[in-house]
PDB file of C-alpha atoms in Angstrom:
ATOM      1  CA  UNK A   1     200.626 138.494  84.867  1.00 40.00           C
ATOM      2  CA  UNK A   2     202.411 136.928  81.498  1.00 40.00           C
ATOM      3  CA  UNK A   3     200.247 134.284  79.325  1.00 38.00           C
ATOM      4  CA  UNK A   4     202.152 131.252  80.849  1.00 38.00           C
ATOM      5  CA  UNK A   5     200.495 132.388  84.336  1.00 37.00           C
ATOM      6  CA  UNK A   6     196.840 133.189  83.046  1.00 37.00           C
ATOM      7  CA  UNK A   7     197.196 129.927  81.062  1.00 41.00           C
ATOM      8  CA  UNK A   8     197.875 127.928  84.288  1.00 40.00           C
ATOM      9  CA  UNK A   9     195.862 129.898  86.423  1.00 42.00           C
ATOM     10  CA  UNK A  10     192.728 129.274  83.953  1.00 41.00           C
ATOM     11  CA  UNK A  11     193.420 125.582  83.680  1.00 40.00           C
ATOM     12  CA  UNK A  12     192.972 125.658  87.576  1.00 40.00           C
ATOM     13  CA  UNK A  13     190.015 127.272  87.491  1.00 38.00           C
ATOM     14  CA  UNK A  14     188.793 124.588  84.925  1.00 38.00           C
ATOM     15  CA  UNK A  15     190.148 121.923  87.028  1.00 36.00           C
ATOM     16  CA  UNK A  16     188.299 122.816  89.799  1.00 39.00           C
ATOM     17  CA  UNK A  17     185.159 123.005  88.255  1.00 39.00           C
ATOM     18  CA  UNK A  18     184.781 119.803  86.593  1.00 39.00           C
ATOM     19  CA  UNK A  19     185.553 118.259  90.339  1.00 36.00           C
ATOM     20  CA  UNK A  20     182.943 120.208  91.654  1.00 38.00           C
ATOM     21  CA  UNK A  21     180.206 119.567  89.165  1.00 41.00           C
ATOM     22  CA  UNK A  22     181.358 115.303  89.025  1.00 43.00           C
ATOM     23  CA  UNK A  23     177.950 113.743  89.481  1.00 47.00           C
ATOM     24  CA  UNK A  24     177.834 111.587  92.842  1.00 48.00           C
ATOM     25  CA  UNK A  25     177.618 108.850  91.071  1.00 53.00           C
ATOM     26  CA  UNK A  26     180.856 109.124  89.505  1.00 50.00           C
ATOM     27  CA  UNK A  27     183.204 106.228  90.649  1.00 51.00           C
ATOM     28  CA  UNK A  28     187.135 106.070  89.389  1.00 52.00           C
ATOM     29  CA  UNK A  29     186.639 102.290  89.649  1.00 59.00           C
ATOM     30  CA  UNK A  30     184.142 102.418  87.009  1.00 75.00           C
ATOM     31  CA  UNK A  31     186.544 102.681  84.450  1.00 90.00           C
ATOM     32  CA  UNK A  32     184.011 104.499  81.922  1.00 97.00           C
ATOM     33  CA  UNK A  33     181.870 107.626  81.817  1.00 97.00           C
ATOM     34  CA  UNK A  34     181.353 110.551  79.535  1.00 97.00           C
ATOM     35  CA  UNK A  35     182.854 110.057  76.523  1.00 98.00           C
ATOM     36  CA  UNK A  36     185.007 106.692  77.713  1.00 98.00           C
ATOM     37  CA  UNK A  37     182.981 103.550  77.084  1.00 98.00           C
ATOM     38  CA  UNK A  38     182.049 100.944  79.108  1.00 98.00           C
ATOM     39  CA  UNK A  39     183.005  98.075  77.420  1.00 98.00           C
ATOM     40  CA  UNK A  40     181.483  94.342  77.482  1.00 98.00           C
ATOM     41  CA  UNK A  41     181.784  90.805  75.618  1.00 96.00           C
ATOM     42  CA  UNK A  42     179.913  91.913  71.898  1.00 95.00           C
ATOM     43  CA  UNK A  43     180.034  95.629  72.634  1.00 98.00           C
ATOM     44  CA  UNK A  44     179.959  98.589  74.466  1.00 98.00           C
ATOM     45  CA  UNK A  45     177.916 101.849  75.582  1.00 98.00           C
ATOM     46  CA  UNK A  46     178.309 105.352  77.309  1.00 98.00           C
ATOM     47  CA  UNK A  47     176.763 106.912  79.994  1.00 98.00           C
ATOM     48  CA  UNK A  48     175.874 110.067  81.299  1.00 98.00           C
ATOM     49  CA  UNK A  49     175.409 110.183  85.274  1.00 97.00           C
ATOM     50  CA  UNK A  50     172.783 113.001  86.507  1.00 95.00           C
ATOM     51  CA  UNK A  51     175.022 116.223  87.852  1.00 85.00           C
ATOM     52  CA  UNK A  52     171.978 116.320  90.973  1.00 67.00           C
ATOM     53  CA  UNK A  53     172.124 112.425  91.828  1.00 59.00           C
ATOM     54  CA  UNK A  54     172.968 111.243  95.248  1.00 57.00           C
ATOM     55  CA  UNK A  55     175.573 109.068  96.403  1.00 60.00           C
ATOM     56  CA  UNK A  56     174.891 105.583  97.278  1.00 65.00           C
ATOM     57  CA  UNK A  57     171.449 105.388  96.370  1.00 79.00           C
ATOM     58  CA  UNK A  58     170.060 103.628  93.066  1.00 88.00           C
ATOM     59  CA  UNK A  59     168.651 105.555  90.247  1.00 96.00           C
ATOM     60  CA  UNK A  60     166.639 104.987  87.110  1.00 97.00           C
ATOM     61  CA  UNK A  61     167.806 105.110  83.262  1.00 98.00           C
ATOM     62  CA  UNK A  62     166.996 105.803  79.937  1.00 98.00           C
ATOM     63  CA  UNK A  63     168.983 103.625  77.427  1.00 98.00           C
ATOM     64  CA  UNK A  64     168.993 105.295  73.991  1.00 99.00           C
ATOM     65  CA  UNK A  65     170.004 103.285  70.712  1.00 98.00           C
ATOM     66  CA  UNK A  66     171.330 105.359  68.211  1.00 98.00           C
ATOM     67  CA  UNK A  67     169.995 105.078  64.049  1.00 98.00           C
ATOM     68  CA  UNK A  68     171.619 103.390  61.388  1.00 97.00           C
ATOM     69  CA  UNK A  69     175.547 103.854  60.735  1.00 96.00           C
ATOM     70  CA  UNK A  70     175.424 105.770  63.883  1.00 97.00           C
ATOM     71  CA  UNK A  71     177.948 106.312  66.268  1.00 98.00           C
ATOM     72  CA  UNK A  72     176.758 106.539  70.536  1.00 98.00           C
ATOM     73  CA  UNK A  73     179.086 108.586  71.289  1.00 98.00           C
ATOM     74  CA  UNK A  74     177.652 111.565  69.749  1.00 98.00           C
ATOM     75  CA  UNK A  75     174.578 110.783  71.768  1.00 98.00           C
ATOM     76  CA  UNK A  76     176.493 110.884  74.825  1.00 98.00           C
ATOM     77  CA  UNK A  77     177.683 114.214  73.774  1.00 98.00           C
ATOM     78  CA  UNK A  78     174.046 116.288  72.819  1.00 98.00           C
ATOM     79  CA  UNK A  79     173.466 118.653  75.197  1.00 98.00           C
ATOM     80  CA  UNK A  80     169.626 117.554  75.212  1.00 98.00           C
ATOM     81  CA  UNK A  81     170.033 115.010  76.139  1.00 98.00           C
ATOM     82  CA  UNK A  82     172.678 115.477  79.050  1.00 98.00           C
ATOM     83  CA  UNK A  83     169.979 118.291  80.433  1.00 97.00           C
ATOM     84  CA  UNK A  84     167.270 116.382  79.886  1.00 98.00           C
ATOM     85  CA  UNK A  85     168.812 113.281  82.187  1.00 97.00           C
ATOM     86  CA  UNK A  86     169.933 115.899  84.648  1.00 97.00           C
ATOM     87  CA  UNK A  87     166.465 117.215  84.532  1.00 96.00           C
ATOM     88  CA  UNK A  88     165.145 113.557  85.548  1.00 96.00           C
ATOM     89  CA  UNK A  89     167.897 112.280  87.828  1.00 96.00           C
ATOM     90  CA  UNK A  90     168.429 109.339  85.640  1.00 97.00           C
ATOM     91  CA  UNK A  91     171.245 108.040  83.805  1.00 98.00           C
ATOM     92  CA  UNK A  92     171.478 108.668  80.369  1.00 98.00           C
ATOM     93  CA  UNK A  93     172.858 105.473  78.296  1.00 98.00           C
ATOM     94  CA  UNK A  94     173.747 105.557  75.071  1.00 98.00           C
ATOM     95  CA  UNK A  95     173.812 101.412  73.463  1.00 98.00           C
ATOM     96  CA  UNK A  96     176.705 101.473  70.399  1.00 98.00           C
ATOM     97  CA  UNK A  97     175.746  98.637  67.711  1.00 98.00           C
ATOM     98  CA  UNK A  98     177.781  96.774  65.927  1.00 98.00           C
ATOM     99  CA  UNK A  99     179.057  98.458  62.694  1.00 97.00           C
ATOM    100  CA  UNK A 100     176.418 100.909  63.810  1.00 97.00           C
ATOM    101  CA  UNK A 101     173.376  98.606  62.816  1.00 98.00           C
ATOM    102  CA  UNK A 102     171.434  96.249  65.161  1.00 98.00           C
ATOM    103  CA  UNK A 103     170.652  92.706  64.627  1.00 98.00           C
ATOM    104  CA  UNK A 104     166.864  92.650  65.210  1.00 97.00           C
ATOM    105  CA  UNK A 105     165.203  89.401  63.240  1.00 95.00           C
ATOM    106  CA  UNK A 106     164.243  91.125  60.059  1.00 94.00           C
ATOM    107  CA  UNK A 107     167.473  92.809  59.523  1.00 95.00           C
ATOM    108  CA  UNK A 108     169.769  93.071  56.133  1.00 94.00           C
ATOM    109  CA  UNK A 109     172.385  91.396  58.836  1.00 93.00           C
ATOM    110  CA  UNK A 110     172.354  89.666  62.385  1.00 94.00           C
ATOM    111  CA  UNK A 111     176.112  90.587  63.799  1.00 97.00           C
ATOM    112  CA  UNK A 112     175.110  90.069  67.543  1.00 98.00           C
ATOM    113  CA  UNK A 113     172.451  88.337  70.027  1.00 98.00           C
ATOM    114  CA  UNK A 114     170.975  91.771  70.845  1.00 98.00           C
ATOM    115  CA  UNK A 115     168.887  89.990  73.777  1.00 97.00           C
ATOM    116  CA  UNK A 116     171.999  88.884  75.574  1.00 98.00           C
ATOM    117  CA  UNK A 117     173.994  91.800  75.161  1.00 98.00           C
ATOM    118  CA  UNK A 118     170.824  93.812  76.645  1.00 98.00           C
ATOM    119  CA  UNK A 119     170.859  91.912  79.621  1.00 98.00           C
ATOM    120  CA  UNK A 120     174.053  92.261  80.286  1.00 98.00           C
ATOM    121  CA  UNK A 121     174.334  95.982  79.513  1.00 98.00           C
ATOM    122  CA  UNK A 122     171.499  95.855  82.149  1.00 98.00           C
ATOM    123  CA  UNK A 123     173.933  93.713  84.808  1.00 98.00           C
ATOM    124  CA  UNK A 124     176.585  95.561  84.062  1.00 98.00           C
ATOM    125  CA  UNK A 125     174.723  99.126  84.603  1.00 98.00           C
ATOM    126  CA  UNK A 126     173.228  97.912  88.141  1.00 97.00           C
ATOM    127  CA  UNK A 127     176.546  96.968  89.263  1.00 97.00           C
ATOM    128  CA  UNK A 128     178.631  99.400  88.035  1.00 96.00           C
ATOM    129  CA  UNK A 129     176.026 102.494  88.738  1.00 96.00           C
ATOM    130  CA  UNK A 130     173.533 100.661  90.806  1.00 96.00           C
ATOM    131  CA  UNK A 131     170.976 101.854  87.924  1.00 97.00           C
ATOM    132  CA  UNK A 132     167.595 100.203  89.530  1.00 97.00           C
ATOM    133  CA  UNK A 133     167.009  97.720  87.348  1.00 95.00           C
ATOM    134  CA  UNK A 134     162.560  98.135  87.286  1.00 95.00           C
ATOM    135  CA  UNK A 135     162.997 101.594  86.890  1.00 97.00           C
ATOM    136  CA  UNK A 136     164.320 101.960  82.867  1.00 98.00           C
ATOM    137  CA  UNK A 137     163.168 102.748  79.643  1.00 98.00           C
ATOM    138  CA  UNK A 138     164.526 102.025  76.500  1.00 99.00           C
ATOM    139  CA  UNK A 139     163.864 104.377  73.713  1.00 98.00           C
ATOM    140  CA  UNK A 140     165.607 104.251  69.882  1.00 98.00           C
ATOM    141  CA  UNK A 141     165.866 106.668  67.138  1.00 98.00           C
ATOM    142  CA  UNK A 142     165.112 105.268  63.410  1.00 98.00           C
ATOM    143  CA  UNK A 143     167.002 102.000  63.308  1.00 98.00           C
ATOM    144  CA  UNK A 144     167.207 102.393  67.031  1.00 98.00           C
ATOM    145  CA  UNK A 145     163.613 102.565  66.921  1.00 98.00           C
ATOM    146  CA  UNK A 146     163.002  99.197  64.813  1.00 98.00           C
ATOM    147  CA  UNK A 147     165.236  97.649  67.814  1.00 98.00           C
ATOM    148  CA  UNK A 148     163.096  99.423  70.839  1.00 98.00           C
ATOM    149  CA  UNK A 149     160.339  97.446  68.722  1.00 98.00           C
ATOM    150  CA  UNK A 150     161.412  94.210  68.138  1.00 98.00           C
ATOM    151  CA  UNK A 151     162.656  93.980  72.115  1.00 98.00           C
ATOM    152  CA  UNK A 152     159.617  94.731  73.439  1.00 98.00           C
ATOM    153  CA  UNK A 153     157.971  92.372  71.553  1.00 98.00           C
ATOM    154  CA  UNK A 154     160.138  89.669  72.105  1.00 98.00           C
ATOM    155  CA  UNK A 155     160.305  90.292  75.691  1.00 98.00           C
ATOM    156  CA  UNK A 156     158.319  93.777  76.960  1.00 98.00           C
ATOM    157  CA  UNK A 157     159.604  93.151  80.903  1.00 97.00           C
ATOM    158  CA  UNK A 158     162.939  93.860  80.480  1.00 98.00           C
ATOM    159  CA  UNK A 159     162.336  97.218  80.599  1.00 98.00           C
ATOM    160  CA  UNK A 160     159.800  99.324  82.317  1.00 98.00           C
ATOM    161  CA  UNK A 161     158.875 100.604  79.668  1.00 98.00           C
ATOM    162  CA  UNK A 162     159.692 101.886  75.585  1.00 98.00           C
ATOM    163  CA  UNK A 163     159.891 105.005  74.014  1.00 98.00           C
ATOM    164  CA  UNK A 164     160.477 103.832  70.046  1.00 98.00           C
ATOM    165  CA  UNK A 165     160.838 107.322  67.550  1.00 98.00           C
ATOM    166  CA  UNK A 166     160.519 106.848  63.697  1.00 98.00           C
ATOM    167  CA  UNK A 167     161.055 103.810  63.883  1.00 98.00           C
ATOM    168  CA  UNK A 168     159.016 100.647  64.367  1.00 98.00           C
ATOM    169  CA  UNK A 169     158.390  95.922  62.756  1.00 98.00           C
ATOM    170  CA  UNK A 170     159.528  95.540  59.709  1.00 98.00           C
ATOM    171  CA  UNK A 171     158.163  93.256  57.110  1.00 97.00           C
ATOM    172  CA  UNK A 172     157.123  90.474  57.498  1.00 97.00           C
ATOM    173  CA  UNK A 173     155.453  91.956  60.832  1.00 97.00           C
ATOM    174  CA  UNK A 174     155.881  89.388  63.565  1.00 97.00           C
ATOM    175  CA  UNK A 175     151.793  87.566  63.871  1.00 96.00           C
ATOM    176  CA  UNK A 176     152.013  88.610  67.835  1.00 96.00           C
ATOM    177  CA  UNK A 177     154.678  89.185  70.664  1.00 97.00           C
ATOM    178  CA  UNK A 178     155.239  86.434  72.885  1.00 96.00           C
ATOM    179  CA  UNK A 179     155.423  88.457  76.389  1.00 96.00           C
ATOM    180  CA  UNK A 180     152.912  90.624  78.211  1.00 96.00           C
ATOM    181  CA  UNK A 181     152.441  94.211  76.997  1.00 97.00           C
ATOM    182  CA  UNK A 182     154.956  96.329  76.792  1.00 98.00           C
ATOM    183  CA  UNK A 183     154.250 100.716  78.095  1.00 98.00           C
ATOM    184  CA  UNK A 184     155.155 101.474  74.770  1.00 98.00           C
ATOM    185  CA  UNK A 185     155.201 105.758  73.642  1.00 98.00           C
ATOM    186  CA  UNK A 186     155.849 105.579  70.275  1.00 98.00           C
ATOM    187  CA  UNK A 187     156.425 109.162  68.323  1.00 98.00           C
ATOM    188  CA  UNK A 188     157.007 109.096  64.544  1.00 98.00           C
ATOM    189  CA  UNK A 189     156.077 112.526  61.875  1.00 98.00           C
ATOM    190  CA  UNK A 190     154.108 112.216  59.222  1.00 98.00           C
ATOM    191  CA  UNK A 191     156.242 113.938  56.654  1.00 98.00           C
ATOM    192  CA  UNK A 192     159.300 111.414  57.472  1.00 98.00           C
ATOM    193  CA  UNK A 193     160.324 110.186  54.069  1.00 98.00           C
ATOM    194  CA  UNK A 194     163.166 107.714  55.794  1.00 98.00           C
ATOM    195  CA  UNK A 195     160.936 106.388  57.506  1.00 98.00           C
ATOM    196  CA  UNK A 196     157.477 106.648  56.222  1.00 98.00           C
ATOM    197  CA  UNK A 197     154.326 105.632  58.228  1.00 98.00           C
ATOM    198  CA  UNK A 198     153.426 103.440  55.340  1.00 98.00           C
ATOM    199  CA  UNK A 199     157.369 102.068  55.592  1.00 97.00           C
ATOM    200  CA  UNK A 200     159.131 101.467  52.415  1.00 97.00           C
ATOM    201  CA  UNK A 201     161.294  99.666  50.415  1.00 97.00           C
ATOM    202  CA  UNK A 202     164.827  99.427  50.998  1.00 96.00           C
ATOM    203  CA  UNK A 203     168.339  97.120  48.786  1.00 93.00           C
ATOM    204  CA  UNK A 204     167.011  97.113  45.477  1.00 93.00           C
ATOM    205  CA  UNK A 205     163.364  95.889  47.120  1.00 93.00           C
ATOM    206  CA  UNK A 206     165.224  92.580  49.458  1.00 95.00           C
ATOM    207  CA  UNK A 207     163.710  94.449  52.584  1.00 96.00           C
ATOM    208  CA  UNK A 208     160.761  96.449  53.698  1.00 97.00           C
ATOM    209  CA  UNK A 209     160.408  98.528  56.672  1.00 98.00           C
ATOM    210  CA  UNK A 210     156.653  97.923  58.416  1.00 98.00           C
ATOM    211  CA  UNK A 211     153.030 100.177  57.710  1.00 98.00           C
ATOM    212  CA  UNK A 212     153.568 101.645  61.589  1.00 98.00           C
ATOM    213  CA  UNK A 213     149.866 101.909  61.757  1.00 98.00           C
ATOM    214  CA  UNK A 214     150.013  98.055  60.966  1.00 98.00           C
ATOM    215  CA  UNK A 215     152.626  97.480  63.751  1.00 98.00           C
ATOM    216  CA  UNK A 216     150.258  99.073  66.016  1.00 98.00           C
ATOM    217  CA  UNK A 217     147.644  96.658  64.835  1.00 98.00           C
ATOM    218  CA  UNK A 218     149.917  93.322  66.067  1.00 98.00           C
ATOM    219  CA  UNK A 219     149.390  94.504  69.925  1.00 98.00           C
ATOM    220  CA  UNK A 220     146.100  95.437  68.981  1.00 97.00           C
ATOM    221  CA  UNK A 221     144.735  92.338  67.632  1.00 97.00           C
ATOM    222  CA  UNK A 222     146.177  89.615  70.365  1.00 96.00           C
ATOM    223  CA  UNK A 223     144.610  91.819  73.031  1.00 96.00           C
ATOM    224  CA  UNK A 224     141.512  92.122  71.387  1.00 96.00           C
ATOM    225  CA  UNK A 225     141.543  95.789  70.745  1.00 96.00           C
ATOM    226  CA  UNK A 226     141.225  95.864  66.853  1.00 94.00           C
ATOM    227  CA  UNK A 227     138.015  97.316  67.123  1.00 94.00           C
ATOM    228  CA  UNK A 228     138.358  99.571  70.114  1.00 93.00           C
ATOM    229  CA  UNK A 229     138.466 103.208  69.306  1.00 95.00           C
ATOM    230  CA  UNK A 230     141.355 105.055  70.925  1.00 96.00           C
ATOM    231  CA  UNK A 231     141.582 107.839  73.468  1.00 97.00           C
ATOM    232  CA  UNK A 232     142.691 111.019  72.018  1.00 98.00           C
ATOM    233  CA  UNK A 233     144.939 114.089  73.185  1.00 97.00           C
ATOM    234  CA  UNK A 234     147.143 116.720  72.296  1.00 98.00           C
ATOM    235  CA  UNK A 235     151.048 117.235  73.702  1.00 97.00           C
ATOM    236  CA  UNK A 236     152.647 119.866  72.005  1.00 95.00           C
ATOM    237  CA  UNK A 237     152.921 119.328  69.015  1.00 95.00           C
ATOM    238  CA  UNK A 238     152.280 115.832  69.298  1.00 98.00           C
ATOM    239  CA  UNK A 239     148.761 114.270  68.278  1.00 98.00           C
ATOM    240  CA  UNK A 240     148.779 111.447  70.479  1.00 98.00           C
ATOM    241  CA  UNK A 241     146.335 108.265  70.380  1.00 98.00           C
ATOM    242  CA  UNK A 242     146.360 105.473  73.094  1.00 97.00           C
ATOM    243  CA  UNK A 243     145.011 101.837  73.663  1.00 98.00           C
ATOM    244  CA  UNK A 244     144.838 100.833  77.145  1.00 95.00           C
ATOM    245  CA  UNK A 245     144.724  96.975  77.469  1.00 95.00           C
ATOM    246  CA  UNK A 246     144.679  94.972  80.943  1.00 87.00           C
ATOM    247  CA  UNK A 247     148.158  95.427  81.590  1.00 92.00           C
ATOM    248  CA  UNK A 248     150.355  97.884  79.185  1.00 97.00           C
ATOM    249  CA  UNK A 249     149.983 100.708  77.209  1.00 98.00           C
ATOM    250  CA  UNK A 250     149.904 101.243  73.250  1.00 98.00           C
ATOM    251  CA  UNK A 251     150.328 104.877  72.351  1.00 98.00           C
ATOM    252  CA  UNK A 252     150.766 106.213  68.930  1.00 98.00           C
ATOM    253  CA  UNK A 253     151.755 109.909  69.236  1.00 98.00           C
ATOM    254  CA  UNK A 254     152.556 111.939  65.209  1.00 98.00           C
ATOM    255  CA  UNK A 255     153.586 115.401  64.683  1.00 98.00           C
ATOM    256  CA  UNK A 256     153.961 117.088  61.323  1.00 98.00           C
ATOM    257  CA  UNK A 257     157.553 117.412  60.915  1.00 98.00           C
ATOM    258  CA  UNK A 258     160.413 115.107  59.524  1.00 98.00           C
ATOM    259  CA  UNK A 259     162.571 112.240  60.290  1.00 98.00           C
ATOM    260  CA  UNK A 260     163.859 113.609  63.667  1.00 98.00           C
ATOM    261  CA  UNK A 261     164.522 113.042  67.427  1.00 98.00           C
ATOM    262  CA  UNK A 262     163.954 115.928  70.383  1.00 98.00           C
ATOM    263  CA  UNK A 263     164.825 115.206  73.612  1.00 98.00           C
ATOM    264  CA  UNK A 264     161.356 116.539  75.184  1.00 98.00           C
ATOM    265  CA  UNK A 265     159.498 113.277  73.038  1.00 98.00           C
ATOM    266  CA  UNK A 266     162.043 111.222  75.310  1.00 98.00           C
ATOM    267  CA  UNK A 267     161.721 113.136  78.593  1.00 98.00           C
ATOM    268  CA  UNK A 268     157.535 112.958  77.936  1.00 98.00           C
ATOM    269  CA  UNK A 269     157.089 108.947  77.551  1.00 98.00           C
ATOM    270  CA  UNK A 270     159.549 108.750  81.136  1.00 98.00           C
ATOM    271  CA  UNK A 271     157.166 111.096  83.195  1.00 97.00           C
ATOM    272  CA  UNK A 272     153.874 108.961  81.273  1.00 97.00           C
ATOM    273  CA  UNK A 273     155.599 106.236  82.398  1.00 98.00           C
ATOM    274  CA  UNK A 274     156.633 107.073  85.528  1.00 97.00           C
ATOM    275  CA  UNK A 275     153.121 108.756  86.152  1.00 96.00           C
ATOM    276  CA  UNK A 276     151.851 105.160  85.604  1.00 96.00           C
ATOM    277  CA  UNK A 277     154.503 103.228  87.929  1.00 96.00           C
ATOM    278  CA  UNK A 278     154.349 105.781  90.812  1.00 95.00           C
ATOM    279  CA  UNK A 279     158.082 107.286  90.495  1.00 89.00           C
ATOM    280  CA  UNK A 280     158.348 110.433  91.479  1.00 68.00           C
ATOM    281  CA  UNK A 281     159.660 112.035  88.896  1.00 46.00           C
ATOM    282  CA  UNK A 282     162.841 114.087  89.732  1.00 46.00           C
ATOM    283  CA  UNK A 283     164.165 110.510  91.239  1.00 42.00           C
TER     284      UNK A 283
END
């Protein structure tokens, strides 16, 4: 057999795999998937379809916004993700912002309505993927996770619920959240120097990220809770405290490492959350 063979016989082989391991979901008239974005008036996003999924029948997903100056695509493309959303059945959504920042009300710069865009990246994922609409979570790394924040508070039942990492107000720290509570998982490590738990000073001292501790302490106080102690628990390596007002959950979970993102923080909040809705878990 010469190379030109072997060449086309292995690009048949390779063909034939990808068709077979297409995710039901998967629908040419889509027009996006993978690495090809779905594109919408003010932006655009990726998704990643479970491989185990079944045809014609809605599932959840996790919509993941990416930190500052950073690009979706190459969340679309971790590995750790991808297994992790196989893993769940869900569909794993990766939000691009514009010029890689997002326009939440104490940012440097407000380049897009990030509340409309959500909802239609919502509309747009239930008709495209028929993505169940109650059954999604939004979580964000860094500046991601400054968004997660500020969209929960400003309207916590657009989502099921939020999984925020490193990443939470910034100053001045909104006095409360106009919307019922939010199932908020929050996950941050106390030896992050980008974004410290005490926040920090950022353009020459024009902007300051929030005290996370003190972010914490906005839900707290308009339910009442400022005073309440906390249940504790270990994950992991996560040293996780929660607040469990009449309707939503606070929880505040630190680990000792760095300014970082792991899938299994992500894949934890969705089965807590999930746990709490009554999904079953692999659906």
């Amino acid at each position: 057999m010469n190379s030109d063979t072997l060449s086309s016989a292995a690009c048949a082989i390779l063909l034939a795999s990808t068709f077979l391991a297409a995710p039901a979901h998967a629908d040419d008239t889509a027009g996006c998937g993978g690495e090809t974005p779905c594109a919408l008036d003010g932006g655009e996003y990726y998704i990643h379809l479970p491989q185990a999924s079944v045809a014609d029948e809605p599932i959840g997903a996790i919509l993941y916004l990416h930190g500052h100056r950073g690009k979706a695509v190459n969340a679309i493309r971790n590995q750790g993700f991808q297994r992790m959303a196989d893993k769940l059945g869900v569909a794993f959504v990766a939000v691009q912002g514009v010029n890689g920042t997002w326009s939440f009300p104490t940012a440097p710069r407000n380049l897009r309505d990030e509340s409309v865009f959500f909802d239609s990246v919502l509309s747009d994922l239930e008709d495209r993927f028929d993505v169940e609409r109650d059954r999604t979570m939004l979580s964000g790394f860094s500046s991601g996770g400054f968004m997660t924040w500020y969209l929960a508070c400003e309207n916590a039942g657009r989502f099921s619920g939020y999984a925020p990492i490193a990443g939470a107000f910034w100053e001045p720290l909104p006095e409360n959240c106009p919307t019922d509570n939010p199932y908020l998982f929050h996950v941050h490590g106390t030896s992050d120097t980008v974004v410290p738990l005490a926040g920090r000073w950022l353009g020459g001292g024009q902007w300051k990220q929030g005290d996370v501790f003190e972010s914490f302490d906005v839900w707290r106080r308009q339910n009442g809770l400022s005073e309440a102690s906390s249940e504790k628990l270990t994950d992991g390596n996560l040293q996780c405290e929660r607040w469990a007002p009449e309707g939503g959950l606070f929880e505040l979970c630190l680990h000792d490492g760095g300014h970082s993102v792991e899938a299994k923080w992500i894949e934890r909040a969705w089965n807590e959350l999930g746990e709490i809705k009554g999904w079953d878990r692999k659906s």
